CSV table of C-alpha atoms in Angstrom, one decimal:
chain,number,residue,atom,x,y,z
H,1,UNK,CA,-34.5,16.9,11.9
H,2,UNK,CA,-31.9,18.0,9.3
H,3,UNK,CA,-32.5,15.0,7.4
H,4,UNK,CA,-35.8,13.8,6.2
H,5,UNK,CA,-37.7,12.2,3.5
H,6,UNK,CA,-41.2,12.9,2.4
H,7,UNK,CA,-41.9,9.9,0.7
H,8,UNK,CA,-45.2,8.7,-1.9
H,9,UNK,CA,-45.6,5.3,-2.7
H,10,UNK,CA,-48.2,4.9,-5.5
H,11,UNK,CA,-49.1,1.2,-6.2
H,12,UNK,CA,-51.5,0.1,-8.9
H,13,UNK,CA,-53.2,-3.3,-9.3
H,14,UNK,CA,-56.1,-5.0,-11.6
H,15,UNK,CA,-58.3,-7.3,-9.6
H,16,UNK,CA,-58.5,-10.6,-11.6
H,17,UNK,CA,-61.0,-12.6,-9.3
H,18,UNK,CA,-63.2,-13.8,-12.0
H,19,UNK,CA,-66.3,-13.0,-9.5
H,20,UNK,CA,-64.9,-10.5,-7.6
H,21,UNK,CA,-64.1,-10.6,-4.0
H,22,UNK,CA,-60.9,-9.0,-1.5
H,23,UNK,CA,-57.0,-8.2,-2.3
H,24,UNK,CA,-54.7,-8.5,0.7
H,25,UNK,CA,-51.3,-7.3,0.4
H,26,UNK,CA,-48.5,-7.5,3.0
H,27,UNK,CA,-46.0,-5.0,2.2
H,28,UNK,CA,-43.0,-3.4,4.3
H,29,UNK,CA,-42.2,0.4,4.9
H,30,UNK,CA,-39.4,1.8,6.6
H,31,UNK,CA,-39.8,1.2,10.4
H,32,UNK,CA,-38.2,4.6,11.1
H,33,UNK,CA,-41.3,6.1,9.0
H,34,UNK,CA,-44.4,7.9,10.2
H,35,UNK,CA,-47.5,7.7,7.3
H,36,UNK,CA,-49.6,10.7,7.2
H,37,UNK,CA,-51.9,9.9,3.8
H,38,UNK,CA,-53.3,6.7,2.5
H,39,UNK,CA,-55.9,7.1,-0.8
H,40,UNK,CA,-57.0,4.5,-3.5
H,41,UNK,CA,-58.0,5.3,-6.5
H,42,UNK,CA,-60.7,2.4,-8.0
H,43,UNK,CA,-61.7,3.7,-11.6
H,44,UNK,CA,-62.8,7.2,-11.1
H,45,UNK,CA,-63.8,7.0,-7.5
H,46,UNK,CA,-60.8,8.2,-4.9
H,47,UNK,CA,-61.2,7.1,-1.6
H,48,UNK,CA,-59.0,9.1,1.6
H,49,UNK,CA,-58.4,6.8,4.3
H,50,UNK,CA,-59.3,8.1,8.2
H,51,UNK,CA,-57.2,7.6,11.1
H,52,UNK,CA,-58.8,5.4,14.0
H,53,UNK,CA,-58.5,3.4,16.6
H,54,UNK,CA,-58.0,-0.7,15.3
H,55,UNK,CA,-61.6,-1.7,16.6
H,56,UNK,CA,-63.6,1.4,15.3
H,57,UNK,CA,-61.3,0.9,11.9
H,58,UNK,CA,-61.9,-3.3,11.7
H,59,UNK,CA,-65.5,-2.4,12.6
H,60,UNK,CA,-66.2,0.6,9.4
H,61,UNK,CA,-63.8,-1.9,7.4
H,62,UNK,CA,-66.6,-4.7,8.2
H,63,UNK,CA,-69.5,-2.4,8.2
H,64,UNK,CA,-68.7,-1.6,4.4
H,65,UNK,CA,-68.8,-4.8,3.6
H,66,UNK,CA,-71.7,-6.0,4.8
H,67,UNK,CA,-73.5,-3.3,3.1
H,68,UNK,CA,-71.8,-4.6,-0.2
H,69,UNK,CA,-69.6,-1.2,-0.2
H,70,UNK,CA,-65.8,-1.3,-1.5
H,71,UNK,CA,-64.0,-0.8,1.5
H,72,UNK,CA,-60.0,-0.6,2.3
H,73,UNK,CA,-57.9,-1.1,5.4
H,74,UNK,CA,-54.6,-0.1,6.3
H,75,UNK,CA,-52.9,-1.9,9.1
H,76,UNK,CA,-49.5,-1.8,10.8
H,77,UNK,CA,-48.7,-5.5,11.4
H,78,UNK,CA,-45.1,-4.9,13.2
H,79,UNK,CA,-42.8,-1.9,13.0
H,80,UNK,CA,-42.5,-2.5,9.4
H,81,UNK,CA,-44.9,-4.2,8.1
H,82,UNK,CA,-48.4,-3.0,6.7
H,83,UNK,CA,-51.4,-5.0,5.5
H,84,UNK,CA,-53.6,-3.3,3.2
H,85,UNK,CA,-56.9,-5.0,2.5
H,86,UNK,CA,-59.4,-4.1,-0.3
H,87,UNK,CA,-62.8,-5.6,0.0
H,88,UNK,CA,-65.8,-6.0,-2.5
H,89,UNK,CA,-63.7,-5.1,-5.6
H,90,UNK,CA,-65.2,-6.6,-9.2
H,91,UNK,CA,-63.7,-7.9,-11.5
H,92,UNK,CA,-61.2,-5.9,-14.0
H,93,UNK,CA,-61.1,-3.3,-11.1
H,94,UNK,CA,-58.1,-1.2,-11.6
H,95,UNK,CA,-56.8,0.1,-8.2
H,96,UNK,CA,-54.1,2.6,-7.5
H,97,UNK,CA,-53.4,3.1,-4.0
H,98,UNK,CA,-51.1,6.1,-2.5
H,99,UNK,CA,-49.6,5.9,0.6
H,100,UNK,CA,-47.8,9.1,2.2
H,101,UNK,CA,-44.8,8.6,5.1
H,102,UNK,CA,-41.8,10.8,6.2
H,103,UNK,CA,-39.1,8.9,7.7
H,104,UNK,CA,-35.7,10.5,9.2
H,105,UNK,CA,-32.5,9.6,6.7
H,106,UNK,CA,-30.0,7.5,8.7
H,107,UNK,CA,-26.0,8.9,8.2
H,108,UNK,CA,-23.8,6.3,6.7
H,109,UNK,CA,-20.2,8.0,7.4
H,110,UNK,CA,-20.3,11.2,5.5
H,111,UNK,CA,-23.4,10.4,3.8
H,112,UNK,CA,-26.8,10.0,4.5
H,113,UNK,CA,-28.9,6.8,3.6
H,114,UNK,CA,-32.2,7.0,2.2
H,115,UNK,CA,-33.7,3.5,2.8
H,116,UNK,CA,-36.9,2.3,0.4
H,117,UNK,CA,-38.0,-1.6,1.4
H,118,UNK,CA,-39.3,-3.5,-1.6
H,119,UNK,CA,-38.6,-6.7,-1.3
H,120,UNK,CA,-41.7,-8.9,-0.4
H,121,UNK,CA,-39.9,-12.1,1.5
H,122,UNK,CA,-40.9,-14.5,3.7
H,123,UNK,CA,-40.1,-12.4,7.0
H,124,UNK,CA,-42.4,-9.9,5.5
H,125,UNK,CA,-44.9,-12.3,4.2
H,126,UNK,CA,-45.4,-15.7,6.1
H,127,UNK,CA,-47.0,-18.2,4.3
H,128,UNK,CA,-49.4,-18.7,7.2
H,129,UNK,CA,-51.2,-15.2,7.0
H,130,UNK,CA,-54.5,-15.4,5.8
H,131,UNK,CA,-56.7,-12.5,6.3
H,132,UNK,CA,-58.9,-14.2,8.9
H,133,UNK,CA,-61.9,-11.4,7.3
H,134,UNK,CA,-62.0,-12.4,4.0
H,135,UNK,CA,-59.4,-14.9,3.3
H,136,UNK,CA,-56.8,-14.6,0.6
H,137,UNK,CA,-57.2,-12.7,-2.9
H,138,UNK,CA,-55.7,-12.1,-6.1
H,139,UNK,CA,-54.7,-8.3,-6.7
H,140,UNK,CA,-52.5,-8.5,-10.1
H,141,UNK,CA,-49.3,-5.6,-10.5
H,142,UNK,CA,-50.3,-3.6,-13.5
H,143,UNK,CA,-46.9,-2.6,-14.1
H,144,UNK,CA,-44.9,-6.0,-12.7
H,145,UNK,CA,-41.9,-3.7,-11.5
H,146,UNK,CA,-40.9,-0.9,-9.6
H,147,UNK,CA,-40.6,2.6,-10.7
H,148,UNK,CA,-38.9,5.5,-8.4
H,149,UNK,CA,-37.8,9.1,-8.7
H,150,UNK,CA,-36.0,10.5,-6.1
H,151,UNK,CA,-36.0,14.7,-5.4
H,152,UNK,CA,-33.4,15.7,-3.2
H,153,UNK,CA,-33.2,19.2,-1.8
H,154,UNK,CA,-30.3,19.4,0.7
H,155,UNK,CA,-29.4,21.7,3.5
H,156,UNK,CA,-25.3,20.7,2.9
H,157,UNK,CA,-24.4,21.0,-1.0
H,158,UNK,CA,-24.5,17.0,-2.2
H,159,UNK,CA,-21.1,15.6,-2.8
H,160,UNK,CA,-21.9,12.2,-4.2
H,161,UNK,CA,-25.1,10.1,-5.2
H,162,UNK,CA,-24.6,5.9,-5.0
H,163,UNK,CA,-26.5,3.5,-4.6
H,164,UNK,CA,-24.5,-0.4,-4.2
H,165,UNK,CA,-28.0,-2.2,-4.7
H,166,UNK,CA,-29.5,-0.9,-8.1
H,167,UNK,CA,-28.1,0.8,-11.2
H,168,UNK,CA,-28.9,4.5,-10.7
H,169,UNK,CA,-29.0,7.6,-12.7
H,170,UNK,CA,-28.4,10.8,-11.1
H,171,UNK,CA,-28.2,14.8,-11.9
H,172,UNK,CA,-27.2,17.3,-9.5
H,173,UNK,CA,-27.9,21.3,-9.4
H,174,UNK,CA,-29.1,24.1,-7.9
H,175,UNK,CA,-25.4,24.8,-6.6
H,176,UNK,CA,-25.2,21.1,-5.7
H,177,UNK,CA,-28.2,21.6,-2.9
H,178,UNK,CA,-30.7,19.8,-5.2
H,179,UNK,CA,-30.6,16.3,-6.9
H,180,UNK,CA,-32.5,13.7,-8.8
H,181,UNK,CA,-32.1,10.1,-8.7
H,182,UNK,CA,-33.7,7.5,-11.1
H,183,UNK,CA,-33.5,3.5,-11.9
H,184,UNK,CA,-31.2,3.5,-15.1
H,185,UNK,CA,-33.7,1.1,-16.5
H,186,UNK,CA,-36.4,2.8,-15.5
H,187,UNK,CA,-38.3,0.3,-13.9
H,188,UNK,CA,-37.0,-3.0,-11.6
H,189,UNK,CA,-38.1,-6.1,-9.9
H,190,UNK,CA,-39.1,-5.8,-6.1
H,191,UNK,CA,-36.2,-8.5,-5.6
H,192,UNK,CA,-34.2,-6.4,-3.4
H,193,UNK,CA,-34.6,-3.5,-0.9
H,194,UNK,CA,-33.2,0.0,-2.2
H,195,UNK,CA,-30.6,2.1,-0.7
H,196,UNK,CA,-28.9,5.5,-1.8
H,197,UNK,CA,-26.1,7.2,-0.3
H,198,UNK,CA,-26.0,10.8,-0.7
């Protein structure tokens, strides 16, 4: 593959259940992508997830519980959709959870297309999920927007850097092989899905 992206989302949340509980969160990911890491962070404990099978990985999940253990779950819903559960959290819990994909970049013309799905919408979301586990909880965004940095390291020297659905800033160098790209104001809703042309 000439064209890939390594990609690292890192998500943080406060749990503000005022006795505790579960944090479900249905979130999309490129349905080109492949994920290869998936940690949480909950104060100073870190937490690397396993790959199973979807009974022996509902069963652990379930286990943990039982036994009063925090416990997380990472579960592809469709092509590109993901539900990540967290179980037994307390209250004030700060959580920051990593997860780790590569996906191929699809060509747009002369360009390539670096795709990042943010927005949370109904066709990612249906009102009628409920985690039939634990039921619904409340995980809180810490941060309330979205951050990204982009490093590009091309194999073709990068002619432009666009993106039509956020304001961007960009620098090119390393004899216009290498390449970073930025939200102008730093951080941004999750109201839309992002897309750079490079």
């Amino acid at each position: 593959i000439d064209y890939c992206a390594h990609v690292a989302i890192t998500q943080a949340y406060v749990c503000n259940l005022q006795t505790g509980g579960a944090g479900v969160f249905l979130f999309p990911l490129d349905s080109r992508g492949a994920i290869y890491g998936f940690e949480t962070r909950i104060g100073e404990t870190v937490t690397v997830a396993e790959l199973k099978s979807k009974d022996d990985a509902l069963k652990t999940y379930r286990d943990a519980l039982s036994r009063g253990d925090r416990a997380q779950l990472l579960e592809e819903r469709r092509a590109d959709v993901f539900r990540r559960s967290l179980g037994n959290l307390r209250t004030g819990d700060r959580c920051v959870i990593t997860i780790k994909y590569v996906t191929e970049l699809k060509a747009d013309g002369d360009a390539v297309a670096f795709f990042l799905p943010t927005a949370v919408a109904p066709r990612y979301n249906p009102r009628s999920e409920v985690d039939p586990l634990i039921g619904t909880g409340s995980l809180v965004s810490k941060s309330g927007g979205l951050s990204v940095t982009l490093n590009l390291d091309m194999p073709q020297p990068i002619a432009t850097i666009d993106s039509e659905t956020h304001n961007i800033r960009t620098a090119i160098e390393g004899a216009r092989h290498k390449g970073t790209v930025v939200f102008a104001e730093h951080y941004t809703h999750l109201t839309k899905d992002l897309v750079v042309l490079i």
